[in-house]
Tab-separated table of N, CA, C and O in Angstrom:
chain	number	residue	atom	x	y	z
A	340	MET	N	-12.172	2.379	21.318
A	340	MET	CA	-13.512	1.877	19.588
A	340	MET	C	-13.440	3.088	19.075
A	340	MET	O	-12.657	2.601	17.569
A	341	GLU	N	-13.424	4.648	19.273
A	341	GLU	CA	-12.733	5.495	18.139
A	341	GLU	C	-11.373	5.483	17.685
A	341	GLU	O	-11.628	4.952	16.571
A	342	ASN	N	-10.768	5.353	18.670
A	342	ASN	CA	-9.214	5.056	18.096
A	342	ASN	C	-9.482	3.713	17.026
A	342	ASN	O	-8.444	3.749	16.066
A	343	GLN	N	-9.834	2.793	17.381
A	343	GLN	CA	-9.746	1.702	16.832
A	343	GLN	C	-10.627	1.724	15.072
A	343	GLN	O	-9.625	1.074	14.091
A	344	LEU	N	-11.079	2.213	15.154
A	344	LEU	CA	-12.433	2.490	13.717
A	344	LEU	C	-11.795	3.605	13.094
A	344	LEU	O	-11.921	2.858	11.897
A	345	ALA	N	-10.321	4.712	13.590
A	345	ALA	CA	-10.246	5.881	12.805
A	345	ALA	C	-8.931	4.661	12.009
A	345	ALA	O	-8.651	4.801	10.990
A	346	LEU	N	-8.157	4.134	12.845
A	346	LEU	CA	-7.260	3.316	12.419
A	346	LEU	C	-7.190	2.300	11.196
A	346	LEU	O	-7.164	2.235	10.789
A	347	PHE	N	-8.856	1.651	11.460
A	347	PHE	CA	-9.224	1.241	10.699
A	347	PHE	C	-9.603	1.476	9.175
A	347	PHE	O	-9.174	0.778	8.205
A	348	GLY	N	-9.674	3.147	9.375
A	348	GLY	CA	-10.356	3.612	8.354
A	348	GLY	C	-9.121	4.371	7.614
A	348	GLY	O	-8.968	4.068	6.493
A	349	ILE	N	-8.138	4.724	8.652
A	349	ILE	CA	-6.797	4.818	7.898
A	349	ILE	C	-6.500	4.114	6.930
A	349	ILE	O	-5.898	4.148	5.834
A	350	PHE	N	-6.561	2.655	7.501
A	350	PHE	CA	-5.519	1.894	6.671
A	350	PHE	C	-6.459	1.286	5.363
A	350	PHE	O	-5.910	0.929	4.435
A	351	GLY	N	-7.718	1.341	5.371
A	351	GLY	CA	-8.483	1.024	4.540
A	351	GLY	C	-8.187	2.402	3.379
A	351	GLY	O	-8.251	2.058	2.245
A	352	LEU	N	-8.108	3.076	4.033
A	352	LEU	CA	-7.663	4.681	2.793
A	352	LEU	C	-6.582	3.903	1.817
A	352	LEU	O	-6.192	4.231	1.019
A	353	ILE	N	-5.371	3.698	2.692
A	353	ILE	CA	-4.565	3.916	2.871
A	353	ILE	C	-4.014	2.349	1.584
A	353	ILE	O	-3.602	2.130	0.782
A	354	GLY	N	-5.035	1.241	2.128
A	354	GLY	CA	-5.156	-0.054	0.743
A	354	GLY	C	-5.323	0.629	-0.277
A	354	GLY	O	-5.010	0.274	-1.239
A	355	LEU	N	-6.770	1.475	-0.310
A	355	LEU	CA	-7.553	1.685	-1.351
A	355	LEU	C	-6.864	3.036	-2.202
A	355	LEU	O	-6.588	2.609	-3.287
A	356	ALA	N	-5.683	3.813	-2.035
A	356	ALA	CA	-4.659	4.778	-2.169
A	356	ALA	C	-3.973	3.857	-3.017
A	356	ALA	O	-3.078	3.962	-4.133
A	357	ALA	N	-3.091	2.324	-3.015
A	357	ALA	CA	-2.185	1.654	-3.071
A	357	ALA	C	-2.919	1.208	-4.350
A	357	ALA	O	-2.274	0.770	-5.105
A	358	GLY	N	-4.067	0.417	-4.227
A	358	GLY	CA	-4.816	0.043	-5.240
A	358	GLY	C	-4.967	0.812	-6.410
A	358	GLY	O	-4.351	0.431	-7.175
A	359	PHE	N	-5.504	1.371	-6.330
A	359	PHE	CA	-5.032	2.585	-7.968
A	359	PHE	C	-4.193	3.386	-8.015
A	359	PHE	O	-4.037	3.329	-9.374
A	360	LEU	N	-2.680	3.165	-7.244
A	360	LEU	CA	-1.173	3.739	-7.578
A	360	LEU	C	-0.817	2.192	-8.264
A	360	LEU	O	-0.373	2.498	-9.548
A	361	TYR	N	-1.326	1.131	-7.863
A	361	TYR	CA	-0.827	0.132	-8.672
A	361	TYR	C	-1.093	-0.420	-9.912
A	361	TYR	O	-0.958	-0.365	-10.978
A	362	ASP	N	-2.679	-0.175	-9.886
A	362	ASP	CA	-3.666	0.034	-11.008
A	362	ASP	C	-3.006	0.855	-12.101
A	362	ASP	O	-2.784	0.477	-13.076
A	363	GLY	N	-2.386	2.541	-11.972
A	363	GLY	CA	-2.255	3.194	-12.487
A	363	GLY	C	-0.516	3.102	-13.172
A	363	GLY	O	-0.299	2.767	-14.191
A	364	LEU	N	-0.001	1.758	-12.073
A	364	LEU	CA	1.379	1.453	-12.720
A	364	LEU	C	0.936	0.475	-13.666
A	364	LEU	O	1.751	0.201	-14.091
A	365	ARG	N	0.412	-0.555	-13.618
A	365	ARG	CA	0.067	-1.408	-14.314
A	365	ARG	C	-0.618	-0.872	-15.355
A	365	ARG	O	-0.173	-1.478	-17.075
A	366	LEU	N	-1.251	0.097	-15.426
A	366	LEU	CA	-1.430	1.114	-17.118
A	366	LEU	C	-0.534	1.381	-18.126
A	366	LEU	O	-0.221	1.475	-19.025
A	367	ILE	N	0.768	2.428	-16.740
A	367	ILE	CA	1.902	2.790	-17.779
A	367	ILE	C	2.819	0.873	-18.892
A	367	ILE	O	3.490	0.931	-19.048
A	368	ARG	N	2.299	0.208	-17.428
A	368	ARG	CA	3.171	-1.482	-18.272
A	368	ARG	C	2.600	-1.599	-19.301
A	368	ARG	O	3.635	-2.155	-20.236
A	369	ARG	N	1.308	-1.140	-19.538
A	369	ARG	CA	0.813	-2.250	-21.106
A	369	ARG	C	1.197	-0.442	-21.560
A	369	ARG	O	1.551	-1.604	-23.122
A	370	ARG	N	1.356	0.137	-21.786
A	370	ARG	CA	1.496	1.445	-22.570
A	370	ARG	C	3.117	1.333	-23.246
A	370	ARG	O	3.481	1.476	-24.034
A	371	PHE	N	3.711	1.183	-21.968
A	371	PHE	CA	5.400	1.391	-22.265
A	371	PHE	C	5.921	-0.207	-21.707
A	371	PHE	O	5.885	-0.274	-20.496
A	372	PRO	N	5.876	-1.535	-22.682
A	372	PRO	CA	6.285	-2.245	-22.083
A	372	PRO	C	8.259	-2.355	-21.262
A	372	PRO	O	8.524	-1.895	-22.137
A	373	HIS	N	7.891	-3.672	-20.724
A	373	HIS	CA	9.268	-3.220	-19.474
A	373	HIS	C	9.467	-5.006	-19.666
A	373	HIS	O	8.919	-5.902	-19.713
A	374	ASN	N	11.263	-4.884	-19.458
A	374	ASN	CA	11.995	-5.715	-19.389
A	374	ASN	C	11.490	-6.473	-17.977
A	374	ASN	O	11.140	-5.931	-16.980
A	375	LEU	N	11.696	-7.564	-17.788
A	375	LEU	CA	11.193	-8.750	-16.599
A	375	LEU	C	12.301	-7.909	-15.172
A	375	LEU	O	11.381	-8.135	-14.203
A	376	VAL	N	13.194	-7.346	-15.606
A	376	VAL	CA	14.471	-6.851	-14.600
A	376	VAL	C	13.774	-5.808	-14.043
A	376	VAL	O	13.829	-5.413	-12.639
A	377	TRP	N	13.333	-4.543	-14.755
A	377	TRP	CA	12.710	-3.329	-14.246
A	377	TRP	C	11.135	-3.365	-14.392
A	377	TRP	O	11.046	-2.744	-12.973
A	378	LEU	N	10.653	-4.508	-14.371
A	378	LEU	CA	9.219	-4.774	-13.997
A	378	LEU	C	9.543	-5.382	-11.341
A	378	LEU	O	8.550	-4.462	-11.725
A	379	SER	N	10.191	-5.321	-12.373
A	379	SER	CA	10.864	-6.322	-10.494
A	379	SER	C	11.375	-5.230	-9.900
A	379	SER	O	11.073	-5.099	-8.197
A	380	LEU	N	11.754	-4.215	-9.997
A	380	LEU	CA	12.928	-2.652	-9.404
A	380	LEU	C	11.487	-2.153	-9.180
A	380	LEU	O	10.960	-1.478	-7.841
A	381	GLU	N	10.317	-2.350	-9.914
A	381	GLU	CA	9.156	-0.964	-9.701
A	381	GLU	C	8.117	-1.707	-8.795
A	381	GLU	O	8.027	-1.339	-8.190
A	382	ASP	N	8.433	-3.555	-8.626
A	382	ASP	CA	7.321	-3.718	-7.687
A	382	ASP	C	7.941	-3.339	-6.778
A	382	ASP	O	7.714	-3.480	-5.876
A	383	VAL	N	9.668	-4.281	-6.369
A	383	VAL	CA	9.865	-3.882	-5.270
A	383	VAL	C	9.723	-2.090	-4.510
A	383	VAL	O	9.952	-2.294	-3.167
A	384	VAL	N	10.350	-1.059	-5.478
A	384	VAL	CA	10.272	0.262	-4.719
A	384	VAL	C	8.711	0.348	-4.385
A	384	VAL	O	8.809	0.784	-3.600
A	385	PHE	N	7.976	0.038	-4.877
A	385	PHE	CA	6.418	0.047	-4.672
A	385	PHE	C	5.573	-0.607	-3.636
A	385	PHE	O	5.437	0.520	-2.547
A	386	TRP	N	6.101	-1.978	-3.374
A	386	TRP	CA	6.535	-2.617	-1.806
A	386	TRP	C	7.060	-2.020	-0.929
A	386	TRP	O	6.290	-1.879	0.722
A	387	PHE	N	7.939	-1.566	-0.991
A	387	PHE	CA	8.924	-0.618	0.296
A	387	PHE	C	8.107	0.432	0.710
A	387	PHE	O	8.109	0.182	1.380
A	388	ALA	N	8.016	1.032	-0.582
A	388	ALA	CA	7.385	2.075	-0.205
A	388	ALA	C	5.990	1.674	1.204
A	388	ALA	O	5.373	2.962	1.957
A	389	LEU	N	4.959	1.742	0.105
A	389	LEU	CA	4.114	0.795	1.057
A	389	LEU	C	4.152	0.741	2.598
A	389	LEU	O	3.537	1.107	2.999
A	390	SER	N	5.401	-0.294	2.618
A	390	SER	CA	5.171	-0.894	4.082
A	390	SER	C	5.553	-0.063	4.989
A	390	SER	O	5.711	0.592	6.000
A	391	GLY	N	6.534	0.983	4.039
A	391	GLY	CA	7.778	2.379	4.910
A	391	GLY	C	6.216	3.110	5.825
A	391	GLY	O	6.118	3.663	6.510
A	392	ILE	N	4.814	3.451	4.343
A	392	ILE	CA	4.298	4.481	4.913
A	392	ILE	C	3.027	3.303	6.278
A	392	ILE	O	2.581	3.840	6.705
A	393	ALA	N	3.334	2.305	5.777
A	393	ALA	CA	2.041	1.567	6.614
A	393	ALA	C	2.752	1.259	7.997
A	393	ALA	O	2.295	1.209	9.548
A	394	LEU	N	3.778	1.746	7.715
A	394	LEU	CA	4.929	1.566	9.228
A	394	LEU	C	4.775	2.252	10.057
A	394	LEU	O	4.462	2.403	11.110
A	395	ALA	N	5.156	3.651	9.387
A	395	ALA	CA	4.809	4.775	10.010
A	395	ALA	C	3.894	5.327	10.616
A	395	ALA	O	3.092	5.353	11.474
A	396	VAL	N	2.662	5.283	10.072
A	396	VAL	CA	1.273	4.432	10.485
A	396	VAL	C	1.335	3.680	11.497
A	396	VAL	O	0.494	4.574	13.066
A	397	PHE	N	1.809	2.901	11.895
A	397	PHE	CA	1.788	1.777	12.722
A	397	PHE	C	2.408	2.643	14.192
A	397	PHE	O	1.903	2.587	14.943
A	398	ILE	N	2.967	3.669	13.687
A	398	ILE	CA	4.067	3.682	14.946
A	398	ILE	C	3.378	4.617	15.631
A	398	ILE	O	3.402	5.461	16.570
A	399	HIS	N	2.947	5.572	14.463
A	399	HIS	CA	2.244	6.852	15.114
A	399	HIS	C	1.028	7.057	15.611
A	399	HIS	O	0.854	7.997	16.350
A	400	ARG	N	0.095	6.170	15.121
A	400	ARG	CA	-1.000	6.221	15.662
A	400	ARG	C	-1.465	4.999	16.945
A	400	ARG	O	-2.390	5.104	17.263
A	401	SER	N	-0.660	3.327	16.779
A	401	SER	CA	-0.740	2.539	17.410
A	401	SER	C	0.172	2.536	18.335
A	401	SER	O	0.251	1.363	18.972
A	402	SER	N	1.251	2.942	18.383
A	402	SER	CA	2.736	2.962	19.090
A	402	SER	C	3.380	1.508	18.627
A	402	SER	O	3.887	1.136	19.635
A	403	GLY	N	3.271	1.662	17.663
A	403	GLY	CA	4.178	0.092	17.043
A	403	GLY	C	3.438	-0.493	16.978
A	403	GLY	O	4.210	-1.709	16.715
A	404	GLN	N	2.025	-1.110	17.424
A	404	GLN	CA	1.636	-2.134	17.732
A	404	GLN	C	1.103	-3.137	16.639
A	404	GLN	O	0.405	-1.925	15.717
A	405	LEU	N	1.091	-4.248	16.091
A	405	LEU	CA	0.387	-4.404	14.932
A	405	LEU	C	-0.982	-5.243	15.400
A	405	LEU	O	-0.963	-5.303	16.568
A	406	ARG	N	-1.749	-4.483	14.609
A	406	ARG	CA	-3.075	-4.560	15.158
A	406	ARG	C	-3.819	-5.648	13.690
A	406	ARG	O	-3.433	-4.638	12.739
A	407	GLY	N	-4.641	-6.423	14.338
A	407	GLY	CA	-5.332	-7.413	13.378
A	407	GLY	C	-6.767	-6.609	12.549
A	407	GLY	O	-6.522	-6.681	10.722
A	408	TYR	N	-6.829	-5.529	13.230
A	408	TYR	CA	-8.165	-4.866	12.452
A	408	TYR	C	-7.694	-3.782	11.405
A	408	TYR	O	-7.811	-3.388	10.254
A	409	ALA	N	-6.426	-3.767	11.711
A	409	ALA	CA	-6.098	-2.764	10.706
A	409	ALA	C	-5.551	-3.001	9.689
A	409	ALA	O	-5.277	-2.468	8.074
A	410	LEU	N	-4.950	-4.479	9.511
A	410	LEU	CA	-4.376	-5.576	8.664
A	410	LEU	C	-5.452	-5.745	7.844
A	410	LEU	O	-5.362	-5.382	6.791
A	411	VAL	N	-6.894	-5.769	8.225
A	411	VAL	CA	-7.571	-6.628	7.896
A	411	VAL	C	-8.218	-4.997	6.532
A	411	VAL	O	-8.904	-5.129	5.275
A	412	GLY	N	-8.227	-3.382	7.596
A	412	GLY	CA	-8.500	-2.391	6.744
A	412	GLY	C	-7.996	-2.202	5.742
A	412	GLY	O	-8.000	-1.510	4.202
A	413	LEU	N	-6.482	-2.294	5.471
A	413	LEU	CA	-5.796	-2.451	4.653
A	413	LEU	C	-5.840	-3.275	3.366
A	413	LEU	O	-6.093	-3.083	2.408
A	414	ALA	N	-5.856	-4.414	3.111
A	414	ALA	CA	-6.126	-5.452	2.905
A	414	ALA	C	-8.054	-5.155	1.877
A	414	ALA	O	-7.739	-5.380	0.578
A	415	ALA	N	-8.824	-4.842	3.086
A	415	ALA	CA	-10.105	-4.648	2.688
A	415	ALA	C	-10.041	-2.556	1.245
A	415	ALA	O	-10.510	-3.447	0.590
A	416	GLY	N	-9.304	-1.984	1.737
A	416	GLY	CA	-9.272	-1.072	0.532
A	416	GLY	C	-8.311	-1.588	-0.663
A	416	GLY	O	-8.728	-0.911	-1.272
A	417	GLY	N	-7.662	-2.292	-0.493
A	417	GLY	CA	-7.150	-2.670	-1.281
A	417	GLY	C	-8.016	-3.425	-2.427
A	417	GLY	O	-7.179	-3.021	-3.524
């Protein structure tokens, strides 16, 4: 149970950090307008980076097993 709660908390923090980073990216986009290609590239890089971080944590903390409560933590943090 402690492991599950820790994993939920870790993913909650990852979601929180991702939310703040994406809000920062949105602020930069408002200050410096981009065209559609640049916006799409930024989004792809952001989501691939977030996916890579989430995958690394899943592999390290839960032996690569996808856990529903971790995904809920990620969404709740975001």
